[in-house]
Coordinates of C-alpha atoms in Angstrom, one line a residue:
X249 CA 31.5 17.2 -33.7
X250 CA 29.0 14.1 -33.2
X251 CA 29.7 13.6 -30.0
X252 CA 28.8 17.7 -29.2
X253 CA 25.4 17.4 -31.3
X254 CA 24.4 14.4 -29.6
X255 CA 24.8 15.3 -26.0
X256 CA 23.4 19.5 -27.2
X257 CA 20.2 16.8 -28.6
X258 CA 20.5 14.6 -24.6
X259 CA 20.2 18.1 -23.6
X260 CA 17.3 19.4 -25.2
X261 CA 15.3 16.0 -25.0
X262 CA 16.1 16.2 -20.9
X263 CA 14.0 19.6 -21.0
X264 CA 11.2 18.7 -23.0
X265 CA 10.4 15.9 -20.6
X266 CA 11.5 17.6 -17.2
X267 CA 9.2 20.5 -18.1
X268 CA 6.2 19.0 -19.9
X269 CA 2.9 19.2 -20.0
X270 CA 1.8 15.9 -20.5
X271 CA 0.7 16.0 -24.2
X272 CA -0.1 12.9 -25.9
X273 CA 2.2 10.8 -28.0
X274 CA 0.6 11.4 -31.0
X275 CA -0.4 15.2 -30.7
X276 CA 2.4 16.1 -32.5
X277 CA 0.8 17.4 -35.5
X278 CA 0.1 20.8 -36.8
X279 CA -0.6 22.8 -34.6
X280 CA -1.6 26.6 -34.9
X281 CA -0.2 28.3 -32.3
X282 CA -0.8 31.9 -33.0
X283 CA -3.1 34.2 -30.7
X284 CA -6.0 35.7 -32.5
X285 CA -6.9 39.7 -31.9
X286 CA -4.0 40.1 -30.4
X287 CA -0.8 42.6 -31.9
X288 CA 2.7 43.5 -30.2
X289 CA 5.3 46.3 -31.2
X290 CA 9.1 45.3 -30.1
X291 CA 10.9 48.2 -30.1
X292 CA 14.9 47.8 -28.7
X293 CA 17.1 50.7 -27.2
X294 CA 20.8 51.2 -27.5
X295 CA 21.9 48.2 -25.9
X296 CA 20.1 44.5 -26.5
X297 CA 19.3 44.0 -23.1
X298 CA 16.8 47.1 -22.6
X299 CA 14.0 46.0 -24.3
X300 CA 10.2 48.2 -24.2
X301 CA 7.5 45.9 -25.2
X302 CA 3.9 47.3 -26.0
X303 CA 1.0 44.8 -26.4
X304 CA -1.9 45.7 -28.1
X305 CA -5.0 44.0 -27.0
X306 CA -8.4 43.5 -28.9
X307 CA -11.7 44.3 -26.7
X308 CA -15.4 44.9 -27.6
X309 CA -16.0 48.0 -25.0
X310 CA -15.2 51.5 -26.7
X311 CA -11.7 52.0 -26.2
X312 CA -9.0 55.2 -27.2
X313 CA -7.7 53.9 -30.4
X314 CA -9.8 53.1 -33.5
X315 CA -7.5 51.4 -36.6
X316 CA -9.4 51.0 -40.2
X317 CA -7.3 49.3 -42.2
X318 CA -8.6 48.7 -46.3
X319 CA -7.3 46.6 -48.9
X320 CA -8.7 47.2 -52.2
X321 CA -12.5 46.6 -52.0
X322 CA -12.8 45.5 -48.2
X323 CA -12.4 47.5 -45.0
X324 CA -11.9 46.1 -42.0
X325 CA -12.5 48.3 -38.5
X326 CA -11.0 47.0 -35.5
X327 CA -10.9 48.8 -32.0
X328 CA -8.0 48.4 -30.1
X329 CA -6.6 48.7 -26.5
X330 CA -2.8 49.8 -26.1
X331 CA -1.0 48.8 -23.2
X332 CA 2.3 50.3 -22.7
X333 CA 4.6 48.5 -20.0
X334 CA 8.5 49.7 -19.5
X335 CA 11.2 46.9 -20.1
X336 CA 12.1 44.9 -17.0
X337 CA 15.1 46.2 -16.3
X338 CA 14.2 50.2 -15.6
X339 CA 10.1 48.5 -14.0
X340 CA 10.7 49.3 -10.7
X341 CA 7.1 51.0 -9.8
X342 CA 6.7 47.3 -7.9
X343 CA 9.4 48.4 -5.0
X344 CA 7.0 51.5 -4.2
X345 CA 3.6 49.3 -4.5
X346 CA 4.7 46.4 -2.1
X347 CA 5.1 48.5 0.8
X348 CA 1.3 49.1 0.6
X349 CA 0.8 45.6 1.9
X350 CA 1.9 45.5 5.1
X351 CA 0.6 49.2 5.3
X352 CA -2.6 48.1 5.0
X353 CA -2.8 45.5 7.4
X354 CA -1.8 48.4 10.2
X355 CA -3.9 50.4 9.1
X356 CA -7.1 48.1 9.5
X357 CA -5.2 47.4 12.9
X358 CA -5.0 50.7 14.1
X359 CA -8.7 51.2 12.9
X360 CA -9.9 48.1 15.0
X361 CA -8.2 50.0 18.3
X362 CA -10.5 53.3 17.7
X363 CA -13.7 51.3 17.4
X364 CA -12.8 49.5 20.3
X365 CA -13.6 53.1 22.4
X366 CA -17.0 52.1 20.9
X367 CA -19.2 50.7 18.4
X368 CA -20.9 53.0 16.2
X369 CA -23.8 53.0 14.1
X370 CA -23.1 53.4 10.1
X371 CA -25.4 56.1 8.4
X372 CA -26.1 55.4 4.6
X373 CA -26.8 58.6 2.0
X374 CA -30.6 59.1 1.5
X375 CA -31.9 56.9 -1.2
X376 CA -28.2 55.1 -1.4
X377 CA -28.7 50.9 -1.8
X378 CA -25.8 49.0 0.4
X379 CA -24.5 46.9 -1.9
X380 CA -21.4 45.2 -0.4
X381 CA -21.3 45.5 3.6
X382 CA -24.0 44.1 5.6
X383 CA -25.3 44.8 9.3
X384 CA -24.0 48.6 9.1
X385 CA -25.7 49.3 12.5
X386 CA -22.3 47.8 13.9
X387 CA -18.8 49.7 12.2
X388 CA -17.2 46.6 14.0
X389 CA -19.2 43.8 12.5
X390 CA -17.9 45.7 9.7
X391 CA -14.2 45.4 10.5
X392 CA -14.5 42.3 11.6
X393 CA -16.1 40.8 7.6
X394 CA -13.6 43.0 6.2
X395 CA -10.7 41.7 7.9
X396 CA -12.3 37.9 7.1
X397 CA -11.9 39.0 3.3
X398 CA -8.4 40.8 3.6
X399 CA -7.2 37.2 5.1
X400 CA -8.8 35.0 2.5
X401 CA -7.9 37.6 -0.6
X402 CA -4.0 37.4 1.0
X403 CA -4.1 33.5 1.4
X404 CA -5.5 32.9 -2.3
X405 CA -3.1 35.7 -3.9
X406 CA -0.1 33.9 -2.4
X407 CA -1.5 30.2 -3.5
X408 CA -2.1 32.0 -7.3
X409 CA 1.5 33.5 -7.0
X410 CA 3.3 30.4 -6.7
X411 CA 1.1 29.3 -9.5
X412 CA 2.6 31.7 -11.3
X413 CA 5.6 31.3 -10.8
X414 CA 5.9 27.9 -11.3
X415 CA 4.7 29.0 -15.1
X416 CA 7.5 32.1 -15.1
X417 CA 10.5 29.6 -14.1
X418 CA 8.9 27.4 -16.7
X419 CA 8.9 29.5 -19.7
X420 CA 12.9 30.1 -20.2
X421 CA 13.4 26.1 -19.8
X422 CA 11.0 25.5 -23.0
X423 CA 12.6 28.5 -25.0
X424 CA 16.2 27.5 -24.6
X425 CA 15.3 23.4 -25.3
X426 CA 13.8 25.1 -28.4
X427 CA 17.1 26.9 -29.5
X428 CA 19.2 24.0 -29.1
X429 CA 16.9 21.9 -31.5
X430 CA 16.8 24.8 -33.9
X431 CA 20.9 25.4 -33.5
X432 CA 21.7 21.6 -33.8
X433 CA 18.6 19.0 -34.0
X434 CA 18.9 17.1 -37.3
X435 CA 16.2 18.1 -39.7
X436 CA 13.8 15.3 -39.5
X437 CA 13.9 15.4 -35.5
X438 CA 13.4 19.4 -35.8
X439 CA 10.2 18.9 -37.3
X440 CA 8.7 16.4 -34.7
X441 CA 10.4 17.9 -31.3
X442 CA 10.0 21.4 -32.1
X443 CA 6.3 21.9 -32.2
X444 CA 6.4 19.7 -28.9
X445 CA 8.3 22.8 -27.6
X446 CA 6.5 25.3 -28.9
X447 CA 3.1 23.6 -27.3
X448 CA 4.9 23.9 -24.2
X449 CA 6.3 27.8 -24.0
X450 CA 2.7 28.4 -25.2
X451 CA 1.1 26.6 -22.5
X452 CA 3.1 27.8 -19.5
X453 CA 2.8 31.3 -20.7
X454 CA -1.3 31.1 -21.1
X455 CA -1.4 29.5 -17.9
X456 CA 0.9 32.3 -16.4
X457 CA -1.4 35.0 -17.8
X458 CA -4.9 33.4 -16.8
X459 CA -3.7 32.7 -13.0
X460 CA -3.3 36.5 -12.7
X461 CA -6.8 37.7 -13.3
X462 CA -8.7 35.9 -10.5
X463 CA -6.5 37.4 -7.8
X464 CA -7.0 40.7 -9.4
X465 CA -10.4 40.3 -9.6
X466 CA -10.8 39.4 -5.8
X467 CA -9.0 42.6 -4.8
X468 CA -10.7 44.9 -6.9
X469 CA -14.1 43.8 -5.4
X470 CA -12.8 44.3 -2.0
X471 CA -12.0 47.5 -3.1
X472 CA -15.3 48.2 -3.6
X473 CA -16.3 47.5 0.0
X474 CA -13.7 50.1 0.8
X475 CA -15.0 52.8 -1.8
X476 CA -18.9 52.1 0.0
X477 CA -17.1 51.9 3.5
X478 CA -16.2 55.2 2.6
X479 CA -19.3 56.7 1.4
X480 CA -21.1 55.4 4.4
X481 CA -18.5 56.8 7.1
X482 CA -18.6 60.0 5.4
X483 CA -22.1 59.9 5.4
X484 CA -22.2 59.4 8.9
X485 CA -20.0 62.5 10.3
X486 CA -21.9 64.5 8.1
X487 CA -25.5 63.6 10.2
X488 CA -22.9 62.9 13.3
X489 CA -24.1 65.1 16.3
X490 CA -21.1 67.9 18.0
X491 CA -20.3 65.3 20.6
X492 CA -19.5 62.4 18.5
X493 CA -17.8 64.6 15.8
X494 CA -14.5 63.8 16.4
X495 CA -14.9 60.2 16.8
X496 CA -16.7 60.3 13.1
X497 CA -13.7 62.5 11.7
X498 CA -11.7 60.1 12.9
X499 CA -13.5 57.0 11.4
X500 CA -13.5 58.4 8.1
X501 CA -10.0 59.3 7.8
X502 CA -9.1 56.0 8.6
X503 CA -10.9 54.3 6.7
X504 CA -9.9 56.8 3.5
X505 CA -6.7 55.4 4.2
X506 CA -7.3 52.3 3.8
X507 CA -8.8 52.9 0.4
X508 CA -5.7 54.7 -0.4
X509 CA -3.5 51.9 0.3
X510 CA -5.6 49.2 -1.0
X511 CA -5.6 50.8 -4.0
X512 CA -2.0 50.6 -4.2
X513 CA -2.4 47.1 -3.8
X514 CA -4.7 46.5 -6.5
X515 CA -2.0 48.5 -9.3
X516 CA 0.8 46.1 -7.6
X517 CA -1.4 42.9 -9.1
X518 CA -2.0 44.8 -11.7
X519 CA 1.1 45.3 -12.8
X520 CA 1.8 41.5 -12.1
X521 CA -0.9 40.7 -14.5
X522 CA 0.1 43.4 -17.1
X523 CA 3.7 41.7 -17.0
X524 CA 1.7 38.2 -17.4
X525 CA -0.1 39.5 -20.7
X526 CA 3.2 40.8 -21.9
X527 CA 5.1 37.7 -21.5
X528 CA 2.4 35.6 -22.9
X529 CA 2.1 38.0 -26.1
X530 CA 5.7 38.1 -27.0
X531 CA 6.0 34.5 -26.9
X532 CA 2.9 34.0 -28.6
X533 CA 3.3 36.5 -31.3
X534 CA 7.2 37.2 -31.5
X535 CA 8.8 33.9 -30.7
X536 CA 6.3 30.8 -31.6
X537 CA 5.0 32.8 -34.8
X538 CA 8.4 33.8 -35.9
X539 CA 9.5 29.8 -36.0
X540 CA 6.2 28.5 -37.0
X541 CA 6.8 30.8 -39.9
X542 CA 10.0 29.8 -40.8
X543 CA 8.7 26.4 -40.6
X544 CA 6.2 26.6 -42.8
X545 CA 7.9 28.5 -45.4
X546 CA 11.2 25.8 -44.9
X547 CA 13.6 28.4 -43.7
X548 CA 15.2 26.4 -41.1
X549 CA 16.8 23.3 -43.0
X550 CA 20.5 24.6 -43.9
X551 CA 23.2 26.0 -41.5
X552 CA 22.8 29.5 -42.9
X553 CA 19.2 29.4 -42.6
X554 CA 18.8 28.3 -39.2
X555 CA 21.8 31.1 -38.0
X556 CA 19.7 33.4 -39.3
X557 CA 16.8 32.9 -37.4
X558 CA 18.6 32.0 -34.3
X559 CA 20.0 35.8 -34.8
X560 CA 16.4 36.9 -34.7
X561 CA 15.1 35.0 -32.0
X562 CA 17.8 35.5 -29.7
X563 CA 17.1 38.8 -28.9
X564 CA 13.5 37.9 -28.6
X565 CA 14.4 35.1 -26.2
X566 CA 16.0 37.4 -23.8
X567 CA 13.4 39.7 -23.7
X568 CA 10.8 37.0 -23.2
X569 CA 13.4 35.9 -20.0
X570 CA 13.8 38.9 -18.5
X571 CA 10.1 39.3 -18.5
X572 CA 9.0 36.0 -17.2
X573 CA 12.0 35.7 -14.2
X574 CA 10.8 39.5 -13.3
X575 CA 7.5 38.7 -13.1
X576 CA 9.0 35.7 -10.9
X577 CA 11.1 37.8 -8.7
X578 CA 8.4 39.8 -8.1
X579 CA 6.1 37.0 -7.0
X580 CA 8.5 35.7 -5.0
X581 CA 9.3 38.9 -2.7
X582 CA 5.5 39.6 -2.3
X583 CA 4.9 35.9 -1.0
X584 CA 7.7 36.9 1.5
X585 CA 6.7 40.4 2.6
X586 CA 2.8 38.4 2.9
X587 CA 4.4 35.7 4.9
X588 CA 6.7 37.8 7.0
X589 CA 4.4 41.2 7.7
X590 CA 0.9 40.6 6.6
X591 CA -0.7 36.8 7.1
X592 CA -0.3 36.6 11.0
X593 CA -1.0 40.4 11.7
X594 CA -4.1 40.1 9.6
X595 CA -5.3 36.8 11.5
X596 CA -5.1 38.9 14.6
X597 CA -6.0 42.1 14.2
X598 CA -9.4 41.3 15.8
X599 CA -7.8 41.4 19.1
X600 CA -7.3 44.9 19.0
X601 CA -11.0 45.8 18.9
X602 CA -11.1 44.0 22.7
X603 CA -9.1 47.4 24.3
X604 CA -10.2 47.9 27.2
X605 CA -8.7 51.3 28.5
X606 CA -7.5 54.2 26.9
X607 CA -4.1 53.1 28.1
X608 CA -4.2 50.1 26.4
X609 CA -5.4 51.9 23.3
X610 CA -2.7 53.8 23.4
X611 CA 0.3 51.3 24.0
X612 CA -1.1 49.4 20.7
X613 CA -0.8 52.4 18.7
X614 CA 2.5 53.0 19.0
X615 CA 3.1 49.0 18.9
X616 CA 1.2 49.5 15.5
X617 CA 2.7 52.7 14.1
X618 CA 6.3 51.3 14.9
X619 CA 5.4 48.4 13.0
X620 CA 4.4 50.7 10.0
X621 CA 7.5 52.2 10.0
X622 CA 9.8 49.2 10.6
X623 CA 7.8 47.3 8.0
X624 CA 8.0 50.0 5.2
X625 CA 12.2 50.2 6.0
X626 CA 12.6 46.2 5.8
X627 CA 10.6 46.0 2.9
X628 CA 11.7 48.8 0.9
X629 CA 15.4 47.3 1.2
X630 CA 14.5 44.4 0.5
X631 CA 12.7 45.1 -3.6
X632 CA 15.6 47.3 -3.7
X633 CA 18.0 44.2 -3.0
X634 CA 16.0 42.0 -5.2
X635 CA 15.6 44.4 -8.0
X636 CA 19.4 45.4 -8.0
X637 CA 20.1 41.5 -8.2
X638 CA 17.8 41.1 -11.2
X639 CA 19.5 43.3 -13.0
X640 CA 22.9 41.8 -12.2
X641 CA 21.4 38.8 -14.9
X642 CA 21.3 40.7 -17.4
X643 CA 25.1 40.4 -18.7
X644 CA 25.2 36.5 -17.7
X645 CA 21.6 36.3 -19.6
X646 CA 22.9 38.0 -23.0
X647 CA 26.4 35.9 -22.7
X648 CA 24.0 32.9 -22.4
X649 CA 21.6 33.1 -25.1
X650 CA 24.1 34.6 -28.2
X651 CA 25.8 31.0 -27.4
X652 CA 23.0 29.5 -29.2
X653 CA 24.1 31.3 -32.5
X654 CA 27.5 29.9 -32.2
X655 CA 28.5 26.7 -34.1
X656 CA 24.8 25.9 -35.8
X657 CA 24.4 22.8 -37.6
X658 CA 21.9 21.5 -39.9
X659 CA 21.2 17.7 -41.2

């Protein structure tokens, strides 16, 4: 029975310093780890591996839900924001979104080839202020910035996403090193390695949850550029003269769909974000506040103590790692479907405004069309493939984690 506590103890010590974050020696100290303004419901279906998680965040813009709560003499008004995301498992809204990646990309393409028949000149509404595109007397000047962008948002979402996945893969190390302390570490070295831990799963799931928003910001400015693209091109057919009406028509519809797909886009990071706040607030609120808790109130110093709040933060602890290895998954197959289908084509989808012929024009539209479609089935398989192999973890993941409430010692 020694020998199994100290090598569970060699275990947990071995992930505390493989996955650390370089605290000091002597910040071991209290430490309040709980998230201020923030609130999470945990509700669990019929089995414990379908879990539905619903964060409640605090903001200052006028929101849907307004909460007064009074006690006694004192009332208290907060507004509140409520985010509802679907447990991993049954989230597959990501397999449809992904596809709008490539999409995009042949899109632009294919609108490069029409503006290679000719360059045309961008009419803005009366009294409308460009905000976002410059030199509108040339539609591909236009194409040209916006492609620029499209490159540069692709290369720095892909950078951010291994970022956060480093952070996803991170957070299920820390959790399980803290379960093993709490299922075996003696008392006195539980109370100076387990808020080391908790620092940890804290700081891996903030960073996680921060990477997120700059990439989403960056695509839902270029978004913008799409929404005034669009105003402008529709602005232009409708002063366009007979002769040139078609060629507008055409301009415009294009560039609606690139709107359109972009937009899908931006609810794919989104959602990537969303699952980043989620994973951070459930640690945050319903796995480091549950033990700091128990700490504090000395509910984790005899074996019947410490089983009992293993049984509660087990089911926690799954949750929390079938959120952070989605959000991983996810990352992952969008870094592949970028590499694969989107960062070349985007790097030379200039080329296509050099047509020279309509024959020409026409041979790289039905290179580019192909593409869409061949793109979209390869892609589509494979967040189908991926998604059916996440939820093959689920079993081993439950098997794995009730472990820790077998055979719980206390010294």
């Amino acid at each position: 029975m020694l020998s199994d506590t100290v090598f569970t103890l060699l275990v947990a010590v071995i992930l505390l310093v493989s996955q650390c974050y370089s605290f000091p020696p002597d910040s071991t100290g209290d430490y309040d780890l709980r998230t201020a303004g923030q609130g999470a419901e945990r509700t669990t279906g019929t089995t414990t591996t379908t879990t539905t998680i619903t964060t409640t965040k605090t903001t200052t813009t006028t929101t849907i839900t307004t909460t007064k709560t009074t006690t006694k003499t004192t009332t208290t008004t907060r507004t509140t924001t409520t985010t509802t995301t679907p447990a991993p498992e049954v989230d597959r809204e990501w397999e449809d979104l992904v596809l709008a990646g490539p999409t995009v990309v042949n899109y632009l393409s294919l609108f490069m080839v029409l503006a290679s028949r000719k360059d045309q000149n961008v009419t803005a509404p009366a009294q409308y202020t460009v905000k976002y595109l410059s030199n509108i007397q040339s539609l591909r000047s236009i194409l040209i910035r916006i492609s620029a962008e499209m490159r540069i948002t692709f290369e720095l979402a892909s950078d951010d996403l291994i970022r956060t996945q480093i952070s996803m893969e991170q957070i299920p190390d820390h959790i399980k090193a803290g379960l093993v302390l709490i299922q075996s570490a003696p008392n006195d070295l539980l109370a100076k390695l387990l808020p080391y831990t908790l620092r940890n799963v804290d700081r891996a799931a903030n960073e996680g949850s921060s990477i997120t928003k700059p990439t989403l910001q960056r695509l839902m400015t270029l978004g913008l550029w799409f929404d005034e693209l669009v105003t402008l091109l529709n602005s232009t057919l409708a002063a366009a003269a007979v002769a040139d009406k078609n060629h507008a028509e055409e301009t415009a519809a294009y560039a609606g769909d690139i709107k359109k797909q972009w937009n899908l886009l931006i609810r794919l990071f989104q959602k990537f974000s969303d699952r980043a706040d989620l994973t951070q607030t459930s640690v945050s609120q319903n796995f480091i506040d549950l033990i700091d808790k128990a700490q504090k109130s000395n509910e984790l110093s005899t074996q019947a103590q410490r089983k009992t709040q293993l049984d509660k933060l087990i089911p926690v602890a799954i949750a929390i790692d079938q959120s952070s290895f989605l959000l991983d998954m996810m990352s992952r197959t969008y870094n592949e479907i970028s590499k694969d289908h989107m960062a070349t084509q985007i790097t030379t989808s200039n080329n296509y405004l050099k047509a020279a012929n309509e024959s020409t024009r026409a041979k790289y539209q039905r290179q580019l069309w192909q593409n869409t479609l061949e793109q979209s089935i390869k892609v589509a398989r494979l967040a189908q493939d991926r998604q059916n192999k996440f939820a093959e973890t689920s079993p081993d993941r439950q098997t794995m984690y009730s472990a820790y409430a077998q055979s719980v010692q206390a010294t």
